[in-house]
Coordinates of C-alpha atoms in Angstrom, one line a residue:
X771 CA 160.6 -41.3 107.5
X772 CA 163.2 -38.4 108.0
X773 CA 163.4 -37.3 111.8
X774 CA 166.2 -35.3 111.7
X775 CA 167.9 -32.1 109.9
X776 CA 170.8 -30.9 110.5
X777 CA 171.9 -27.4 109.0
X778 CA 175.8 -26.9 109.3
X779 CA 175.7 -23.4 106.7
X780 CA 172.9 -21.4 105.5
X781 CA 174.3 -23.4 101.6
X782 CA 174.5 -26.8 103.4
X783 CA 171.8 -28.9 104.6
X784 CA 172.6 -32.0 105.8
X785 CA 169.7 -34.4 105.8
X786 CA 169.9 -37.8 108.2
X787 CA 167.1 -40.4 107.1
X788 CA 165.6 -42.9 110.3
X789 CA 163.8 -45.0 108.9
X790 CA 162.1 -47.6 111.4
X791 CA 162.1 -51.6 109.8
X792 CA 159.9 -54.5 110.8
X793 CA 161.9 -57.4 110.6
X794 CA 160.9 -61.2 110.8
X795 CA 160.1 -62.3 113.9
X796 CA 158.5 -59.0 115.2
X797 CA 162.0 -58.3 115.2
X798 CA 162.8 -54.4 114.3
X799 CA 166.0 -51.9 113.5
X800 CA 166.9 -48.9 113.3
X801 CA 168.6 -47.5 109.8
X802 CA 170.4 -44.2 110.0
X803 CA 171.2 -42.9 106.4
X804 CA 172.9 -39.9 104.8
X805 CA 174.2 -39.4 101.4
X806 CA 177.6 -41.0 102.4
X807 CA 176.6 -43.2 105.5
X808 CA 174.4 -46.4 106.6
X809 CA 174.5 -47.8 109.7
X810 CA 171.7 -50.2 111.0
X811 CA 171.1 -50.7 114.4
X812 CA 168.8 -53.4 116.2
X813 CA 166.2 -52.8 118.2
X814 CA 163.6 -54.4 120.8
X815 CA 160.0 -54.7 119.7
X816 CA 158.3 -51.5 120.9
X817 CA 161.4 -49.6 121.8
X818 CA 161.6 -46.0 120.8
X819 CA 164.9 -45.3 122.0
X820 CA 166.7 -44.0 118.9
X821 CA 167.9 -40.7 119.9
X822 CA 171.2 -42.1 121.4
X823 CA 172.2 -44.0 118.2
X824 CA 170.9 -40.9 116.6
X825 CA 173.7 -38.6 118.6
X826 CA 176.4 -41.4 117.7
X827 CA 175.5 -41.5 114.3
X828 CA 175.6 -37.3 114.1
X829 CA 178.8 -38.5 115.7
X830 CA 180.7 -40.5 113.0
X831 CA 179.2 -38.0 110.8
X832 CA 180.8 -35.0 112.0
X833 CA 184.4 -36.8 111.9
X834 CA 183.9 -38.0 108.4
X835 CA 183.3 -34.1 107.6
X836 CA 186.1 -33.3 109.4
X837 CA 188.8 -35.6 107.6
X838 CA 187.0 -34.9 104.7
X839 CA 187.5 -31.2 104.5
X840 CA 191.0 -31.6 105.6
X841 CA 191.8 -32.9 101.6
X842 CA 195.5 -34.3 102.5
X843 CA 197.6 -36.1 100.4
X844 CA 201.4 -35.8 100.3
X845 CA 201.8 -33.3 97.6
X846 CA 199.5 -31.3 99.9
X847 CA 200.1 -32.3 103.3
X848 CA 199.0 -30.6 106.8
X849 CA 202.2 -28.4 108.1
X850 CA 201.5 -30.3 111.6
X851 CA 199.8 -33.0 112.6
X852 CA 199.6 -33.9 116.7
X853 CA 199.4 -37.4 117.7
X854 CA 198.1 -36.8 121.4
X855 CA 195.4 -34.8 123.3
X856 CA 196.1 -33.7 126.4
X857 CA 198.3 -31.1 128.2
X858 CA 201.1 -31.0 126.1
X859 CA 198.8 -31.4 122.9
X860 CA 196.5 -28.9 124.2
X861 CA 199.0 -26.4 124.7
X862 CA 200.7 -27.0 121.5
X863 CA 197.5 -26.2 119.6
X864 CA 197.6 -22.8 121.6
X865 CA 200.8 -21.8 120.7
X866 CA 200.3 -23.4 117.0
X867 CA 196.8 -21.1 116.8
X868 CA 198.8 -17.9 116.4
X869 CA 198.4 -17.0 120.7
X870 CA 201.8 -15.0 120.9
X871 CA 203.8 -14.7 124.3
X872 CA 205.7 -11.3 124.5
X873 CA 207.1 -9.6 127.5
X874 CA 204.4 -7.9 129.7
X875 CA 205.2 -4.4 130.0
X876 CA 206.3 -2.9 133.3
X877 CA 207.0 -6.9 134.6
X878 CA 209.8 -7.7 136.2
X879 CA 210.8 -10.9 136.8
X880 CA 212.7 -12.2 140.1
X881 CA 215.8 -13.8 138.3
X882 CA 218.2 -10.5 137.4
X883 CA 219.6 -12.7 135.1
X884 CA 216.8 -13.7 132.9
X885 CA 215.6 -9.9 133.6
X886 CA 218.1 -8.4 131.8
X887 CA 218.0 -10.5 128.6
X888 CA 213.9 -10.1 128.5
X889 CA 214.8 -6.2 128.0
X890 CA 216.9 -6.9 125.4
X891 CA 214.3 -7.9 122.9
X892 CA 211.4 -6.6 124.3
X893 CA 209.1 -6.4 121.4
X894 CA 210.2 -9.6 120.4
X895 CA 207.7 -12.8 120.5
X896 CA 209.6 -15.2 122.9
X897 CA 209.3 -17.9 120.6
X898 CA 211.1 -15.8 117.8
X899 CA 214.0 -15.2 120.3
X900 CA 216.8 -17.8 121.1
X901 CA 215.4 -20.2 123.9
X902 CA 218.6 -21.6 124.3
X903 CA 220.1 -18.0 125.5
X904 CA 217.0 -17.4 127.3
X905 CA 217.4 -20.6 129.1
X906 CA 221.0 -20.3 130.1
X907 CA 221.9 -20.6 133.9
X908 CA 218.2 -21.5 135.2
X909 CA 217.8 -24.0 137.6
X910 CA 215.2 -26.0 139.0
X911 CA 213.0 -29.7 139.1
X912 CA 213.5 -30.3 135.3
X913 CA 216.6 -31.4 133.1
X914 CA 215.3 -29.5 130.2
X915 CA 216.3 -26.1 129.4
X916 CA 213.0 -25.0 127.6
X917 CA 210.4 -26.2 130.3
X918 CA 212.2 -24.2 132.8
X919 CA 212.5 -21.1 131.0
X920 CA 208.7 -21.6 129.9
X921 CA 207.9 -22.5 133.6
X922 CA 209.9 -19.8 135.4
X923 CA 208.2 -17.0 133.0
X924 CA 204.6 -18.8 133.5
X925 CA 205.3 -18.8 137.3
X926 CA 208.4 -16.9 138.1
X927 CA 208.6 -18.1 142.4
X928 CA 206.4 -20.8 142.5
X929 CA 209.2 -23.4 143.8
X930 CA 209.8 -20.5 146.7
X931 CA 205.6 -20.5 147.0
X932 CA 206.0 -16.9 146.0
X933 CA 203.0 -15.1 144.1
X934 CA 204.8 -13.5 141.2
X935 CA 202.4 -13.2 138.3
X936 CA 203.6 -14.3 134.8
X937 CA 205.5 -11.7 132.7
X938 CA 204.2 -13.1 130.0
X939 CA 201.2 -11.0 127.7
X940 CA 199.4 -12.7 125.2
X941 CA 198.5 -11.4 122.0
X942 CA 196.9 -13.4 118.8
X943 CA 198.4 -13.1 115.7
X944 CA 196.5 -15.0 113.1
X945 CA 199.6 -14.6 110.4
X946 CA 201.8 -16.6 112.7
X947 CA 199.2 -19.7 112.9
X948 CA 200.5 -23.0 111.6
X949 CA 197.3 -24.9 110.3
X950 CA 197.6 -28.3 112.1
X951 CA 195.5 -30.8 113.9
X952 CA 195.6 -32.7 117.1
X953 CA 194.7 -36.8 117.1
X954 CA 193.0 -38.4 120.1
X955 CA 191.7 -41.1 121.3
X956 CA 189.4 -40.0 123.2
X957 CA 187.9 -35.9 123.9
X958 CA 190.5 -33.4 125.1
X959 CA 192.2 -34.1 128.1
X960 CA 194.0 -37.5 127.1
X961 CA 195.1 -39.5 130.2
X962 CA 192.9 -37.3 132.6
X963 CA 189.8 -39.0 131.2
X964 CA 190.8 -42.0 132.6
X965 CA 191.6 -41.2 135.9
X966 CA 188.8 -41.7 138.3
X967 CA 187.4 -38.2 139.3
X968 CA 187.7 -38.0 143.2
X969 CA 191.6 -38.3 143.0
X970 CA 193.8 -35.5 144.7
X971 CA 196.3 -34.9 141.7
X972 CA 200.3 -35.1 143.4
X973 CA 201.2 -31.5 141.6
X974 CA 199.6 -28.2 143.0
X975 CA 196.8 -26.3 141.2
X976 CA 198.6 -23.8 140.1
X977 CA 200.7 -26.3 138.5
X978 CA 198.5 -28.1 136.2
X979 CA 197.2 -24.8 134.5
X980 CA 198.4 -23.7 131.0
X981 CA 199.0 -20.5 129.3
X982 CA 196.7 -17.8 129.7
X983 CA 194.4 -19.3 131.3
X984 CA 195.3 -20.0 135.3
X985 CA 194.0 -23.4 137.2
X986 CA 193.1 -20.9 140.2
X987 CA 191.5 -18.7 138.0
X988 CA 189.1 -21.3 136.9
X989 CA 188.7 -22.5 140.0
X990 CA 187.8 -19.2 140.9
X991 CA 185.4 -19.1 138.0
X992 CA 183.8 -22.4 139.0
X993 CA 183.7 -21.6 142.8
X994 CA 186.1 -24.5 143.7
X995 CA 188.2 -24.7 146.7
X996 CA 191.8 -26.5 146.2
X997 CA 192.6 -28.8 148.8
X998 CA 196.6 -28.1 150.1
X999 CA 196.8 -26.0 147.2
X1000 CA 195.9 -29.6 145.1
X1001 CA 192.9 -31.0 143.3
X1002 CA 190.7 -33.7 141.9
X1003 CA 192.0 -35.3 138.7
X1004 CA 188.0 -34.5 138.0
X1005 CA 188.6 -30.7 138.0
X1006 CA 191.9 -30.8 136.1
X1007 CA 189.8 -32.9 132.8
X1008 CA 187.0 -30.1 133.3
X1009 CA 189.6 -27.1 133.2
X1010 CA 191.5 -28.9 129.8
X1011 CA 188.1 -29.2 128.0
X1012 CA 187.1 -25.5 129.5
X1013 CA 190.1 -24.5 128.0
X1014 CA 189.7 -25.9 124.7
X1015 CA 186.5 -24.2 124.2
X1016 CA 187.1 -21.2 126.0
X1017 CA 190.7 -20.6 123.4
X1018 CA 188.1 -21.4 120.3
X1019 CA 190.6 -24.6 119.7
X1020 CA 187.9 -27.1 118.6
X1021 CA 188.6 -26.7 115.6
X1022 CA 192.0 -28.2 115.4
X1023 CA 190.8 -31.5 117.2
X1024 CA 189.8 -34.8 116.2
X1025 CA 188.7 -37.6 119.0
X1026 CA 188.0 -40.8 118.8
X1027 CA 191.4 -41.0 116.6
X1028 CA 193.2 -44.2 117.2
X1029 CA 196.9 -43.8 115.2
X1030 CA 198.2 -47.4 114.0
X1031 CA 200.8 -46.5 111.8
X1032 CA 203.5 -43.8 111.3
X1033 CA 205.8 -44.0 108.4
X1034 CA 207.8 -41.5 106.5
X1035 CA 207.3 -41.6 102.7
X1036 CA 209.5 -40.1 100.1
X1037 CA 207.8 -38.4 97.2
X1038 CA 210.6 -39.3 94.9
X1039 CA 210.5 -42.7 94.5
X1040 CA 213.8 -43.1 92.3
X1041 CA 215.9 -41.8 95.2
X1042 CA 214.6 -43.2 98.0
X1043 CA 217.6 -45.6 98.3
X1044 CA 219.9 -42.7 98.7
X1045 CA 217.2 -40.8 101.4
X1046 CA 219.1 -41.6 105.1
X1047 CA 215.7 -41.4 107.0
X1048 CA 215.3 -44.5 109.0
X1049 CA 211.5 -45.2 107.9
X1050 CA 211.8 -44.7 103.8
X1051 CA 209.1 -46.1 101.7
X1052 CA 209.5 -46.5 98.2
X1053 CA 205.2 -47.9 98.3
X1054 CA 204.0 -44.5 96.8
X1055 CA 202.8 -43.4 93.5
X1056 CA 202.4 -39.6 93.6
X1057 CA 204.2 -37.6 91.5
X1058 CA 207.8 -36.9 92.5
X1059 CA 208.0 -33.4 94.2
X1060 CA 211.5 -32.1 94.9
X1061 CA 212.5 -34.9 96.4
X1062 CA 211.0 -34.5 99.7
X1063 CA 209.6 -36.4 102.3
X1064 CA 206.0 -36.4 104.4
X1065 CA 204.5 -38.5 107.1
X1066 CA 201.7 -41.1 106.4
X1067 CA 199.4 -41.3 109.4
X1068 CA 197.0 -44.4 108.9
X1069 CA 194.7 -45.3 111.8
X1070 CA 190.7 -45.5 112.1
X1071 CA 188.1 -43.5 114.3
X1072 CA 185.9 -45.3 117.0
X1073 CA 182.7 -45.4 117.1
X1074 CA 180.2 -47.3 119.1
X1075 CA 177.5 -48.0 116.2
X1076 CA 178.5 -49.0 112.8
X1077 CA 182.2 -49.9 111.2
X1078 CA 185.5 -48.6 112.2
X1079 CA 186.1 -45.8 109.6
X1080 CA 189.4 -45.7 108.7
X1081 CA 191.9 -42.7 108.2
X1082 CA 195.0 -41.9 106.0
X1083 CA 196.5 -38.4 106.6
X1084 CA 199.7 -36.4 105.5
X1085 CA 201.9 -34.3 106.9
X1086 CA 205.2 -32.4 107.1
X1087 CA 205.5 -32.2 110.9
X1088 CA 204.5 -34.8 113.4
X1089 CA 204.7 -34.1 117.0
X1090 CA 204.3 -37.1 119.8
X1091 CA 202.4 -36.2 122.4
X1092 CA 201.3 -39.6 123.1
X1093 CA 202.5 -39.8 126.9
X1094 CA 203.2 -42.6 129.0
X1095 CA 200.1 -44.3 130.4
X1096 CA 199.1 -46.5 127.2
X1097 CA 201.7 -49.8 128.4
X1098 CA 201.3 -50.9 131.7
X1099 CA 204.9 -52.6 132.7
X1100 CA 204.1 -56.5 133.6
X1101 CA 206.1 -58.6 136.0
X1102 CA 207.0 -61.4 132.9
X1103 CA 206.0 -64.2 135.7
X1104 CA 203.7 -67.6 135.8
X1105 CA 199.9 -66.7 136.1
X1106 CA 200.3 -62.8 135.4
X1107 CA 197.5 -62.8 132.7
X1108 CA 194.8 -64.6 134.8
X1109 CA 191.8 -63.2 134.8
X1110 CA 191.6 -61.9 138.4
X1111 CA 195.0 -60.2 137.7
X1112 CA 195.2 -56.8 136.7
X1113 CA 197.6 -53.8 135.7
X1114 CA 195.1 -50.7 136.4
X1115 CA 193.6 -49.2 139.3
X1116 CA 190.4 -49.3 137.5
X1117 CA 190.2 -52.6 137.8
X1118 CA 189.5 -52.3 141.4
X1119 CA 187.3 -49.6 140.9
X1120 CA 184.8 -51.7 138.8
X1121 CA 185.3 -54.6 141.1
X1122 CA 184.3 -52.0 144.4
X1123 CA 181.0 -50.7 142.1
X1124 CA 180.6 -54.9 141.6
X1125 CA 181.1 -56.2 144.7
X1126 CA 183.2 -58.6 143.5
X1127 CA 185.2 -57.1 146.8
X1128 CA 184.0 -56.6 150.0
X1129 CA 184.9 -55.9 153.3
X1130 CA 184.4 -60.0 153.9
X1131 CA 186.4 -60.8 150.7
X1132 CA 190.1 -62.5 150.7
X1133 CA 192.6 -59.6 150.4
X1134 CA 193.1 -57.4 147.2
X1135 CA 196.8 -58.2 146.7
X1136 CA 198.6 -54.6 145.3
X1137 CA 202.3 -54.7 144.2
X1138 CA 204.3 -51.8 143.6
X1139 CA 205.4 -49.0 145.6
X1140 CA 204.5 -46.0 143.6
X1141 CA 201.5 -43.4 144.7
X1142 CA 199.2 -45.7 142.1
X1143 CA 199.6 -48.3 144.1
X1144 CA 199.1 -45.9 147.2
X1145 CA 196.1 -44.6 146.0
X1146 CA 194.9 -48.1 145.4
X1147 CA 195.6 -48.7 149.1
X1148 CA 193.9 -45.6 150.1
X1149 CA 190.7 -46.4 148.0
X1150 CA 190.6 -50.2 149.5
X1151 CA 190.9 -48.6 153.0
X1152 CA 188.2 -46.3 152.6
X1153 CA 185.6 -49.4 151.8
X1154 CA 187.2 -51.2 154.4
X1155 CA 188.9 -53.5 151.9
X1156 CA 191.6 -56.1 153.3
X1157 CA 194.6 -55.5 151.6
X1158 CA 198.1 -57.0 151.1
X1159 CA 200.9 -55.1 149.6
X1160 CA 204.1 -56.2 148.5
X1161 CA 207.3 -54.4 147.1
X1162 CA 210.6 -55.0 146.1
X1163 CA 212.5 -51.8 148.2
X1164 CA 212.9 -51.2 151.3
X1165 CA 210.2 -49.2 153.6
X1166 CA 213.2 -46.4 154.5
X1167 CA 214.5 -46.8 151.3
X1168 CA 215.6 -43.1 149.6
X1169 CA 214.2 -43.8 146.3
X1170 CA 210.6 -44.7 147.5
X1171 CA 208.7 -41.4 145.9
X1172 CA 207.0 -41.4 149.6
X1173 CA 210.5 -40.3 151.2
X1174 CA 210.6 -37.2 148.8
X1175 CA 207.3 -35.8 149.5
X1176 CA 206.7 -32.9 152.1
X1177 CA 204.4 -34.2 154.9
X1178 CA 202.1 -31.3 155.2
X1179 CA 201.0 -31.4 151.4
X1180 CA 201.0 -34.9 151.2
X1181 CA 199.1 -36.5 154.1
X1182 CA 197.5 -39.1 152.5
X1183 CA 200.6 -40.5 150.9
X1184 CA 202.5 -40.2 154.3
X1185 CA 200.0 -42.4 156.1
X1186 CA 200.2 -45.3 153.5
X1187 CA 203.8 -45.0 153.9
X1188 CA 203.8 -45.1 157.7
X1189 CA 201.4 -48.3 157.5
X1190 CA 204.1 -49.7 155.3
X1191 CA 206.7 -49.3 158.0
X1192 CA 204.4 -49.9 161.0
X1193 CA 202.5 -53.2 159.7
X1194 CA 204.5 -55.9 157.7
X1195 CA 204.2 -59.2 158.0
X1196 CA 206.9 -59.4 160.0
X1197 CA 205.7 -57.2 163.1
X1198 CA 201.8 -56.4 163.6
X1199 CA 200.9 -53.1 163.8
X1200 CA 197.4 -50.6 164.7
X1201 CA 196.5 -50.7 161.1
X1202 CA 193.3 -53.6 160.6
X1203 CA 192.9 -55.2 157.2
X1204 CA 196.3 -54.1 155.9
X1205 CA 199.8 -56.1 155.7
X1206 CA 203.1 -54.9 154.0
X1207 CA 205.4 -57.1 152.6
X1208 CA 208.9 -55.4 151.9
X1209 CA 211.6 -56.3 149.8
X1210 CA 209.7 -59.6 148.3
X1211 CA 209.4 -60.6 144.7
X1212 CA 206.5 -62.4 143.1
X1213 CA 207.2 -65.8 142.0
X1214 CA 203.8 -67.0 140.4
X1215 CA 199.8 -67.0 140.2
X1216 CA 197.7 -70.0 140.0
X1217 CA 194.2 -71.0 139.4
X1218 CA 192.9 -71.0 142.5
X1219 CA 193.5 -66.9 143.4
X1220 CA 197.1 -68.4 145.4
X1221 CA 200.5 -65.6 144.9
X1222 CA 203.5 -67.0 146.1
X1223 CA 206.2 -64.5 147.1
X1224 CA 210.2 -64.6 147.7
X1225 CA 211.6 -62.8 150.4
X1226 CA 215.0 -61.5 150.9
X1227 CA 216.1 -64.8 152.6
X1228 CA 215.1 -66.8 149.4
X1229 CA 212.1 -68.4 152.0
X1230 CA 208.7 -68.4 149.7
X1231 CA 205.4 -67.8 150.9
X1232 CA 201.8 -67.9 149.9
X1233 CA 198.8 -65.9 150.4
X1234 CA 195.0 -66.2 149.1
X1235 CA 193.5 -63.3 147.6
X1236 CA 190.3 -61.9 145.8
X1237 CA 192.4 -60.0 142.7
X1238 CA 195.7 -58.8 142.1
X1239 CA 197.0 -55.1 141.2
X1240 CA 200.4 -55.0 139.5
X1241 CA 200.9 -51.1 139.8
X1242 CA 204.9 -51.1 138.8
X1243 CA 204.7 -48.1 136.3
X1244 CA 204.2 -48.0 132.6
X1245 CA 205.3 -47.2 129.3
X1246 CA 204.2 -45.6 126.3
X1247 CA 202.7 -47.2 123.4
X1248 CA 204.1 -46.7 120.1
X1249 CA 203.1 -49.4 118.5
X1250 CA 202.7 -47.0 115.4
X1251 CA 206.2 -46.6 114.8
X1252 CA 208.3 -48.8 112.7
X1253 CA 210.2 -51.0 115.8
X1254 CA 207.9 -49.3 118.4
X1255 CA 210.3 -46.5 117.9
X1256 CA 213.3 -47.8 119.6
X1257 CA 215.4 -46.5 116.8
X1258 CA 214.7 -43.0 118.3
X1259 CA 215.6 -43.6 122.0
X1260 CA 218.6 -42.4 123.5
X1261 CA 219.4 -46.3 124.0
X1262 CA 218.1 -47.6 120.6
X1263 CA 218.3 -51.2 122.0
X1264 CA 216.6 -50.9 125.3
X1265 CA 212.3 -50.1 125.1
X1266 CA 211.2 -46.7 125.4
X1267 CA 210.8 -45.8 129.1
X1268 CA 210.1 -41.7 130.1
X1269 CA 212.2 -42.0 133.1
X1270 CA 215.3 -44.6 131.5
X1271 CA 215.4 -44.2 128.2
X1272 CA 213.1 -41.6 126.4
X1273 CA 213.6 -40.5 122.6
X1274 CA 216.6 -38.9 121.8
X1275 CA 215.6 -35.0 121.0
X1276 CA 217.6 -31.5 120.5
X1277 CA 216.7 -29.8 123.6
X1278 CA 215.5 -26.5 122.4
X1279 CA 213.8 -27.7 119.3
X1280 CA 212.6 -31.4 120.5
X1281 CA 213.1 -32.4 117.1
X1282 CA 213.8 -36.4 117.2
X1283 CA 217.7 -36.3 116.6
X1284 CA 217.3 -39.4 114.2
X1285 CA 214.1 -38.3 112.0
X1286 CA 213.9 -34.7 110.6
X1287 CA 210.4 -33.6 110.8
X1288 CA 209.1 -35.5 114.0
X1289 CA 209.2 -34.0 117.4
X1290 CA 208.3 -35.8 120.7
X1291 CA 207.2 -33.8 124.2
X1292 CA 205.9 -34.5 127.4
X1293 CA 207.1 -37.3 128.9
X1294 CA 208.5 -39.1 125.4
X1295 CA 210.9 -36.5 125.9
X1296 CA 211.8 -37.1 129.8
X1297 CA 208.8 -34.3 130.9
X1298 CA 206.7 -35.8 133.3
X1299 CA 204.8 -33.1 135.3
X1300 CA 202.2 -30.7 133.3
X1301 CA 204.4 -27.6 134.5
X1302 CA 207.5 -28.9 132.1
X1303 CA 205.5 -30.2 129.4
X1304 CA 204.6 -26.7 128.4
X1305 CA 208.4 -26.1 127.9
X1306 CA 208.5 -29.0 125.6
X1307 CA 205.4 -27.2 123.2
X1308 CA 207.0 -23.7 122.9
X1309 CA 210.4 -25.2 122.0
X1310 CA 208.2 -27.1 119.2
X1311 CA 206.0 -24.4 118.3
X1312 CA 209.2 -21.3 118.3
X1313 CA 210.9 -23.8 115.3
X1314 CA 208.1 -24.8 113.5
X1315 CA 207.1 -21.0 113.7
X1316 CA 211.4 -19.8 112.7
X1317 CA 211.5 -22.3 110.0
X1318 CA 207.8 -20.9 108.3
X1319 CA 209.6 -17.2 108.0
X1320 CA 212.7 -18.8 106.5
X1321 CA 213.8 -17.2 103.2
X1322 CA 213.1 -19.4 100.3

């Protein structure tokens, strides 16, 4: 019996079949049908609950439209193709969608400087003008030229916690759009879906909006009060898919995308041996086309009903925008993949919502001195939680994030790092159901839930515990790229790490130094907060946008 129509043009009618089947055994199913699709899904006798396969089905469906209108092939590739959805992705697609950034007239900015070259070109579309003379002489909390000229004309005194507005005006130019489309796994938003929805983010508000669009404004909008000029990681995923939809960028995304290959592919086969890009493959057979080269972007879509449906795209541009959660780092010690040892805070938030801890419980052992691992203190505490928490550093140790913070804003972080002074297990403390353990290393796990530690005087120790948290950081996941694309780091034989060794890019272009044609921001490039990210998309978006208007 057909349930459903769906009309996606007044020409186009697109008819799903349910069709309801009694199987042996008073057994029944579910079988969803189009004129490309079948997907059968079981169901209990008597149960009527096919409206949420339904949606997933209307799901899968929509994709497969999607990729199929998108007709790539590498004689007719996309221009751009984005393998990331969230800030840095986001705002690319803005600035790819033809949203131009000129000078806003009457503005003045505070820098003299910078001033005085803005009136040189006023009519001029910042990205058509030279970032890197922009950019010369600015100062500030980022090594890259481009995110703090893009930052310091997005929000001209906020280090100084001044008000300026932007002197930036927006204006859409369709003619200077660069078709493209933005890859993710999951809906827009990328690492902030993730993140559990009560968490104060470390950067202000203001700091985590993007172009056109403010954070306060929304906030505003939403009637949401910031707390210390922050907010909840839950507000920052609503804004990002607000923005989406409010900049009409839909369009240009595609979720559920899960990238497993990314390989360069030369067109002509005969002279591929005398092509110098590092990930040649001769495995093509297209007609030659001037000898040129495109990107083959293999991977499959998730679903939750049915098979994976796989993808093959291709493109002339490919811009990382992966970021840096996908890897967490591991210790590379005895016991580390038991099953009551994990590398994510979620983990202790699923065991909370269990009970698997309790107040009553052994202690939740958390190593690593970053503010993960102070927020998974902070949401132990607050269920009362015993916890243990060991780190290599010292408490008063410079480098500990929690010495570079400002007290005021940061209250929360200060008190974790005052328990940390105040109650180690070498001195007790006001502070019941927590214990520090500074400047000792992890030796093993074993069966039976025991960690055994070394301290600074080689002495070893060992605690029982519910479940272990290794919090030490992370790295990004490019498992897609020939070598995991260590050939493109700064230190081609060291792993790719945002803070020690991120690719290797030209600083106002981000173009990957050893592979024409593939760009890397955000933190890939060495950005880490959403302020400088932004810097990292208009550098991208000015020379894919320079290199369209070339002569031919």
């Amino acid at each position: 019996m057909e349930l459903y129509e769906k009309t996606t043009t007044k020409q186009n009618t697109q008819k799903i079949s349910v069709t309801i089947e009694n199987e042996v055994d008073k057994k029944f199913s579910i079988l969803f049908s189009d004129p490309n699709h079948s997907i059968r899904y079981p169901l209990s006798a008597g149960c009527n609950r096919w409206i949420e396969p339904l949606i997933g089905f209307q799901q899968v469906t929509n994709m497969s439209a999607k990729l199929a209108e998108l007709h790539t092939n590498a004689v007719s590739p996309l221009p751009v193709l984005v393998i990331g959805n969230g800030p840095s992705g986001i705002c690319l697609s803005y600035l790819l969608s033809g949203y131009t950034p000129y000078l806003k007239e009457g503005a003045i900015h505070p820098n003299p400087l910078l001033q005085r070259k803005l009136e040189d070109l006023p009519n001029v579309p910042i990205t058509q003008q030279d970032l890197e003379y922009l950019s010369e002489g600015l100062e500030g909390r980022s090594n890259s030229p481009a995110a703090l000229l893009f930052d310091t004309l997005l929000r001209p005194d906020t280090d100084f916690l001044g008000n300026v507005n932007s002197v930036l005006q927006w204006t859409l130019e369709p003619e200077n759009a660069i078709p493209h489309l933005v890859l993710g796994r999951g809906p827009p938003g990328g690492a902030w879906n993730a993140i559990e929805g009560s968490m104060i983010t470390l950067s202000r508000g203001d700091w985590m909006g993007l172009p056109d669009l403010s954070f306060k404004d929304w906030m505003r909008m939403k009637k949401r009060n910031l707390r210390n000029d922050r907010s909840t990681a839950g507000d920052i995923l609503n804004y990002y898919q607000y923005y989406v939809k409010n900049k009409r960028l839909e369009k240009n995304f595609l979720s559920g995308a899960v990238v497993t290959s990314v390989i360069k592919i030369s067109k002509d086969v005969e002279n591929t041996a005398g092509n110098e890009t590092i990930w040649n493959s001769a495995e093509f057979d297209q007609e030659p086309s001037q000898g040129k080269s495109v990107f083959q972007v293999s991977g499959f879509i998730k679903n939750d009903i049915g098979p994976k449906q796989n993808f093959c795209l291709y493109a002339d541009n490919v811009i990382l925008a992966t970021g840096t959660f996908d890897s967490p780092s591991w210790l590379g010690i005895k016991g580390e993949d038991l099953p009551f040892v994990s590398h994510q805070i979620s983990a202790l938030e699923e065991a909370v919502k269990s009970k698997k801890v309790h107040q009553g419980s052994d202690p939740v052992l958390i190593i690593g001195a970053g503010l993960t691992a102070a927020d998974a203190i902070l949401l132990a505490h607050h269920y009362n939680i015993p916890v243990i928490h060991a780190f290599r550093r010292r408490v008063n140790d410079p480098a500990l994030i929690f010495n570079q913070l400002p007290h005021v804003m940061y209250p929360e972080y200060h008190k974790v790092h005052q328990m940390m002074k105040e109650q180690s297990v070498f001195q007790g403390g006001p502070y019941k159901g927590y214990m520090s353990l500074p400047e000792h290393h992890a030796v093993c796990f074993n069966d039976e839930k025991k960690c055994t530690f070394r301290d600074k005087h080689g002495q070893h120790k060992a605690f029982n515990v519910s479940m272990v948290l290794i919090l030490i950081g992370s790295n990004p996941n490019l498992s897609f790229l020939p070598k995991n694309g260590t050939d493109l780091a700064l230190d081609p034989e060291q792993r790719v790490n945002s803070k020690r060794n991120p690719l290797d890019i030209d600083l106002f272009t981000y173009e990957c130094i050893q592979e024409k044609g593939l760009y890397a921001v955000g933190p890939l490039a060495g950005d880490y907060f959403v302020r400088f990210v932004q810097g990292g998309a208009l550098a991208v978006a000015s020379a894919l946008q320079k290199s369209q208007k070339r002569p031919p």
